Amino acid sequence: MRPRSTSPLVHGFSSSSSSSSTADRRLNALVRHLLVENSSSAMDSISASPTSASHGDSVFAHVVRAPEDPILGVTVAYNKDPSPVKLNLGVGAYRTEEGKPLVLNVVRKAEQQLVNDVSRVKEYLPIVGLAEFNKLSAKLILGADSPAIQENRVTTVQCLSGTGSLRVGGEFLARHYHERTIYIPLPTWGNHTKVFTLAGLSVKTYRYYDPASRGLNFQGLLEDLGSAPSGAIVLLHACAHNPTGVDPTLEQWEQIRQLIRSKALLPFFDSAYQGFASGSLDADAQPVRLFAADGGECLIAQSYAKNMGLYGERVGALSIVCKTADVASRVESQLKLVIRPMYSNPPIHGASIVATILRDRDLYNEWTIELKAMADRIISMRQQLFDALRARGTPGDWSHIIKQIGMFTFTGLNAEQVAFMTKEYHIYMTFDGRISMAGLSSRTVPHLTDAIHAAVTHVV
C-alpha cells in the first residue's frame, strides 16, 4: 500500500515553529478573521449554485433508477415471488437434483489443504496474479503439448473471472491494436456488448443463430465475417454458446479458422464452459487449440466459475498467444498497465484453489469425474424435457433441446410466452426464452412441460 502523502503546506507550517510567537498569533488571528468573514458569503454562494442541492436534498437527486440487469433481474423477481412452485431457470449457475448450489468435493479438499498450510500468508499477489495458476491455466486450455507454450509465446494473467478477463483484453486491444472494431455473435451473452464498449471498442455483430432451425446460421456467419474489414477482432464462444447452446461442428470450426486467418481477423475466445459442455476438458478446448496450433495470434478469456463451481471466487485468466516470445513479454508488460489502475492485483484464494487442483494428479482426476457428472446431469435434463414434451404432444419440433449443448437451451419461446409462463406458472427465465438446464430437476420437469405446453397452445 502506498503511504499517505502529507501536504507540503502542512510541513511548511510545522517548520515555522522557530519563528516568533507574535507572528504565529497574527497568522492565527488572520485565519480566524477570514473564516468568519467569508463563511456567510460562501454558504450563500453554495446554496445559490445551480449544481448543488438545497438544504435537505441530495446532490444525486437527479439520478434516475437504472433497470435491473436482464439476467440477474430474473433472480430478483424470483426471490420476490411467494409461490411454493416457483422455478428459477434464469440463473447461470449449476444446481443439484435437489435444486441446491453445489460445492465440489475436490474444491473442499483443496481448500482444506490451503487452510492446513500454516506457511501460507495473505500478501499481495503480483499484478499478473499467481504464477502457478497462470501457467496451469494456459496448459489447461491450450494443451500440455502446445507449441505456443513450449516456445514461450503465451502470456497469461490472472483476472476477475471471465468478465474481468474480457474487460482487460478489451482495454489492451483498445490501446494497442490497430483495429478497434469487435464482431460478436448475434445473439450473445448480454454483458459482452457492455464490456467491450466500455473497454473502448466499437461493437458490431455477425449472424450466428437461425431461429427457423433453432441451430447455427453457418452461411450467414461466413458471409458476415467474410465482409468484415481486415484486422477486425472476432469474439468466439469456445464451446457451449451462451445463450443458444448451439456450437459449430469441428469441420465448421476449421472453415471458420481458415476464413479468419485469410482475412487477418483477430480471434478472441470466451471460454466459460470448458469441460462443462461435453464433460471432456480436451474436447471442449478443441476449437481454441485449432487456432493456437496454426501459429497465428489469438486471445482467450477463461473462467472457473462453471467448471469448478467457483462462482463467487471470481477466478479467471486472460491468455494472449503471440508470434514470438519477445512480443509476448512486451504484451504482458502492457497488460500490467491495464490491470494496475483497474484493480491493482487479483485475489489469492480462488486462484490457489485452482492451482492446487490442477497441479495434483489425484485431485485433477477427481475434478474431471465431478465435472463430467455435472455435464451428464445437464444432458439428462435435456433428454427428460424433450421426452416429456413429445409425450405431451406439445406442438412443434423440440429436438433442438437435445441437439444444443451446455448449460443453456434457447427454447424458441417468445417474450409473450415467457411472460405467460411467469405469470401463470411462476417460472422465471430471460425474455428471449433462454433457460438454464442446470436449474431443472426430475421433480420440476413436469411443471416446466405443463407451462411450455400451455404457452405454446395459448399464446401466439
PDB file of C-alpha atoms in Angstrom, residues 92-218:
ATOM      1  CA  GLY A  92     -26.371 -19.238 -14.855  1.00  0.00           C
ATOM      2  CA  ALA A  93     -25.203 -21.485 -12.056  1.00  0.00           C
ATOM      3  CA  TYR A  94     -25.297 -25.235 -11.537  1.00  0.00           C
ATOM      4  CA  ARG A  95     -27.877 -26.749  -9.229  1.00  0.00           C
ATOM      5  CA  THR A  96     -28.143 -30.281  -7.864  1.00  0.00           C
ATOM      6  CA  GLU A  97     -31.102 -32.588  -8.441  1.00  0.00           C
ATOM      7  CA  GLU A  98     -32.449 -31.110  -5.202  1.00  0.00           C
ATOM      8  CA  GLY A  99     -32.138 -27.604  -6.607  1.00  0.00           C
ATOM      9  CA  LYS A 100     -29.259 -26.638  -4.317  1.00  0.00           C
ATOM     10  CA  PRO A 101     -25.927 -24.929  -5.122  1.00  0.00           C
ATOM     11  CA  LEU A 102     -23.020 -27.364  -5.316  1.00  0.00           C
ATOM     12  CA  VAL A 103     -19.534 -27.054  -3.867  1.00  0.00           C
ATOM     13  CA  LEU A 104     -17.382 -29.747  -5.452  1.00  0.00           C
ATOM     14  CA  ASN A 105     -15.791 -32.230  -3.070  1.00  0.00           C
ATOM     15  CA  VAL A 106     -12.436 -31.638  -4.753  1.00  0.00           C
ATOM     16  CA  VAL A 107     -12.763 -27.919  -4.050  1.00  0.00           C
ATOM     17  CA  ARG A 108     -13.387 -28.603  -0.358  1.00  0.00           C
ATOM     18  CA  LYS A 109     -10.316 -30.861  -0.259  1.00  0.00           C
ATOM     19  CA  ALA A 110      -8.152 -28.219  -1.908  1.00  0.00           C
ATOM     20  CA  GLU A 111      -9.411 -25.561   0.493  1.00  0.00           C
ATOM     21  CA  GLN A 112      -8.653 -27.799   3.450  1.00  0.00           C
ATOM     22  CA  GLN A 113      -5.098 -28.232   2.214  1.00  0.00           C
ATOM     23  CA  LEU A 114      -4.733 -24.480   1.966  1.00  0.00           C
ATOM     24  CA  VAL A 115      -6.131 -23.960   5.463  1.00  0.00           C
ATOM     25  CA  ASN A 116      -3.806 -26.586   6.918  1.00  0.00           C
ATOM     26  CA  ASP A 117      -0.727 -24.978   5.351  1.00  0.00           C
ATOM     27  CA  VAL A 118       0.436 -22.649   8.130  1.00  0.00           C
ATOM     28  CA  SER A 119       3.153 -21.229   5.889  1.00  0.00           C
ATOM     29  CA  ARG A 120       0.561 -19.504   3.687  1.00  0.00           C
ATOM     30  CA  VAL A 121       0.284 -15.740   4.049  1.00  0.00           C
ATOM     31  CA  LYS A 122      -2.105 -13.067   2.793  1.00  0.00           C
ATOM     32  CA  GLU A 123       0.399 -10.892   0.956  1.00  0.00           C
ATOM     33  CA  TYR A 124      -0.494  -9.131  -2.279  1.00  0.00           C
ATOM     34  CA  LEU A 125      -0.110 -11.145  -5.451  1.00  0.00           C
ATOM     35  CA  PRO A 126       1.874  -9.630  -8.325  1.00  0.00           C
ATOM     36  CA  ILE A 127      -0.141  -7.551 -10.802  1.00  0.00           C
ATOM     37  CA  VAL A 128      -0.410 -10.546 -13.161  1.00  0.00           C
ATOM     38  CA  GLY A 129      -1.565 -12.852 -10.354  1.00  0.00           C
ATOM     39  CA  LEU A 130      -0.466 -16.255  -9.105  1.00  0.00           C
ATOM     40  CA  ALA A 131       2.285 -17.539 -11.402  1.00  0.00           C
ATOM     41  CA  GLU A 132       1.471 -21.230 -10.966  1.00  0.00           C
ATOM     42  CA  PHE A 133      -2.216 -20.588 -11.641  1.00  0.00           C
ATOM     43  CA  ASN A 134      -1.360 -18.743 -14.854  1.00  0.00           C
ATOM     44  CA  LYS A 135       0.932 -21.482 -16.097  1.00  0.00           C
ATOM     45  CA  LEU A 136      -1.580 -24.252 -15.364  1.00  0.00           C
ATOM     46  CA  SER A 137      -4.495 -22.296 -16.854  1.00  0.00           C
ATOM     47  CA  ALA A 138      -2.672 -21.857 -20.164  1.00  0.00           C
ATOM     48  CA  LYS A 139      -1.849 -25.559 -20.174  1.00  0.00           C
ATOM     49  CA  LEU A 140      -5.469 -26.487 -19.470  1.00  0.00           C
ATOM     50  CA  ILE A 141      -6.902 -24.568 -22.419  1.00  0.00           C
ATOM     51  CA  LEU A 142      -4.044 -24.949 -24.935  1.00  0.00           C
ATOM     52  CA  GLY A 143      -2.912 -28.464 -24.046  1.00  0.00           C
ATOM     53  CA  ALA A 144       0.201 -29.802 -22.347  1.00  0.00           C
ATOM     54  CA  ASP A 145       1.941 -30.235 -25.697  1.00  0.00           C
ATOM     55  CA  SER A 146       1.125 -26.778 -27.038  1.00  0.00           C
ATOM     56  CA  PRO A 147       3.997 -25.419 -29.195  1.00  0.00           C
ATOM     57  CA  ALA A 148       2.982 -21.886 -28.216  1.00  0.00           C
ATOM     58  CA  ILE A 149       3.585 -22.696 -24.540  1.00  0.00           C
ATOM     59  CA  GLN A 150       6.810 -24.556 -25.234  1.00  0.00           C
ATOM     60  CA  GLU A 151       8.120 -21.591 -27.224  1.00  0.00           C
ATOM     61  CA  ASN A 152       7.082 -19.083 -24.519  1.00  0.00           C
ATOM     62  CA  ARG A 153       4.759 -17.321 -26.946  1.00  0.00           C
ATOM     63  CA  VAL A 154       1.875 -17.205 -24.468  1.00  0.00           C
ATOM     64  CA  THR A 155       1.363 -14.580 -21.802  1.00  0.00           C
ATOM     65  CA  THR A 156      -1.258 -15.334 -19.176  1.00  0.00           C
ATOM     66  CA  VAL A 157      -2.557 -13.017 -16.476  1.00  0.00           C
ATOM     67  CA  GLN A 158      -4.964 -13.862 -13.680  1.00  0.00           C
ATOM     68  CA  CYS A 159      -8.173 -11.822 -13.898  1.00  0.00           C
ATOM     69  CA  LEU A 160     -11.533 -11.484 -12.183  1.00  0.00           C
ATOM     70  CA  SER A 161     -13.277 -14.479 -13.747  1.00  0.00           C
ATOM     71  CA  GLY A 162     -14.383 -14.415 -17.375  1.00  0.00           C
ATOM     72  CA  THR A 163     -15.865 -10.937 -17.273  1.00  0.00           C
ATOM     73  CA  GLY A 164     -12.671  -9.406 -15.935  1.00  0.00           C
ATOM     74  CA  SER A 165     -10.592 -11.319 -18.474  1.00  0.00           C
ATOM     75  CA  LEU A 166     -12.721  -9.959 -21.315  1.00  0.00           C
ATOM     76  CA  ARG A 167     -12.512  -6.426 -19.952  1.00  0.00           C
ATOM     77  CA  VAL A 168      -8.720  -6.495 -19.534  1.00  0.00           C
ATOM     78  CA  GLY A 169      -8.323  -7.974 -23.004  1.00  0.00           C
ATOM     79  CA  GLY A 170     -10.691  -5.401 -24.476  1.00  0.00           C
ATOM     80  CA  GLU A 171      -8.859  -2.464 -22.905  1.00  0.00           C
ATOM     81  CA  PHE A 172      -5.498  -3.822 -24.037  1.00  0.00           C
ATOM     82  CA  LEU A 173      -6.768  -4.075 -27.619  1.00  0.00           C
ATOM     83  CA  ALA A 174      -8.302  -0.593 -27.497  1.00  0.00           C
ATOM     84  CA  ARG A 175      -4.878   0.794 -26.535  1.00  0.00           C
ATOM     85  CA  HIS A 176      -2.515  -1.315 -28.626  1.00  0.00           C
ATOM     86  CA  TYR A 177      -4.320  -2.904 -31.572  1.00  0.00           C
ATOM     87  CA  HIS A 178      -4.777  -1.056 -34.843  1.00  0.00           C
ATOM     88  CA  GLU A 179      -8.414  -2.137 -35.388  1.00  0.00           C
ATOM     89  CA  ARG A 180     -10.898  -1.152 -32.690  1.00  0.00           C
ATOM     90  CA  THR A 181     -13.965  -2.963 -34.043  1.00  0.00           C
ATOM     91  CA  ILE A 182     -15.023  -6.261 -32.477  1.00  0.00           C
ATOM     92  CA  TYR A 183     -17.623  -8.534 -34.047  1.00  0.00           C
ATOM     93  CA  ILE A 184     -19.746 -10.526 -31.603  1.00  0.00           C
ATOM     94  CA  PRO A 185     -22.274 -13.260 -32.452  1.00  0.00           C
ATOM     95  CA  LEU A 186     -25.972 -12.475 -32.639  1.00  0.00           C
ATOM     96  CA  PRO A 187     -27.200 -13.313 -30.083  1.00  0.00           C
ATOM     97  CA  THR A 188     -24.535 -13.469 -27.394  1.00  0.00           C
ATOM     98  CA  TRP A 189     -24.163 -13.145 -23.631  1.00  0.00           C
ATOM     99  CA  GLY A 190     -25.824  -9.891 -22.643  1.00  0.00           C
ATOM    100  CA  ASN A 191     -22.728  -8.493 -20.942  1.00  0.00           C
ATOM    101  CA  HIS A 192     -20.432  -8.739 -23.972  1.00  0.00           C
ATOM    102  CA  THR A 193     -21.637  -5.534 -25.616  1.00  0.00           C
ATOM    103  CA  LYS A 194     -21.284  -3.528 -22.402  1.00  0.00           C
ATOM    104  CA  VAL A 195     -17.872  -4.926 -21.517  1.00  0.00           C
ATOM    105  CA  PHE A 196     -16.300  -4.213 -24.890  1.00  0.00           C
ATOM    106  CA  THR A 197     -17.982  -0.849 -25.373  1.00  0.00           C
ATOM    107  CA  LEU A 198     -16.740   0.407 -22.017  1.00  0.00           C
ATOM    108  CA  ALA A 199     -13.310  -1.022 -22.812  1.00  0.00           C
ATOM    109  CA  GLY A 200     -13.141   1.355 -25.769  1.00  0.00           C
ATOM    110  CA  LEU A 201     -14.047  -0.923 -28.687  1.00  0.00           C
ATOM    111  CA  SER A 202     -16.743  -0.470 -31.316  1.00  0.00           C
ATOM    112  CA  VAL A 203     -19.134  -3.438 -31.251  1.00  0.00           C
ATOM    113  CA  LYS A 204     -20.732  -4.968 -34.348  1.00  0.00           C
ATOM    114  CA  THR A 205     -22.494  -8.301 -34.792  1.00  0.00           C
ATOM    115  CA  TYR A 206     -22.304 -11.284 -37.088  1.00  0.00           C
ATOM    116  CA  ARG A 207     -25.116 -13.729 -37.774  1.00  0.00           C
ATOM    117  CA  TYR A 208     -24.976 -16.848 -35.654  1.00  0.00           C
ATOM    118  CA  TYR A 209     -28.346 -18.282 -34.615  1.00  0.00           C
ATOM    119  CA  ASP A 210     -31.041 -19.378 -37.058  1.00  0.00           C
ATOM    120  CA  PRO A 211     -34.487 -19.065 -35.406  1.00  0.00           C
ATOM    121  CA  ALA A 212     -36.110 -21.206 -38.087  1.00  0.00           C
ATOM    122  CA  SER A 213     -33.914 -24.266 -37.494  1.00  0.00           C
ATOM    123  CA  ARG A 214     -33.010 -23.295 -33.947  1.00  0.00           C
ATOM    124  CA  GLY A 215     -29.476 -24.114 -34.984  1.00  0.00           C
ATOM    125  CA  LEU A 216     -26.432 -22.411 -36.462  1.00  0.00           C
ATOM    126  CA  ASN A 217     -26.744 -19.937 -39.322  1.00  0.00           C
ATOM    127  CA  PHE A 218     -23.404 -21.056 -40.679  1.00  0.00           C
TER     128      PHE A 218
END
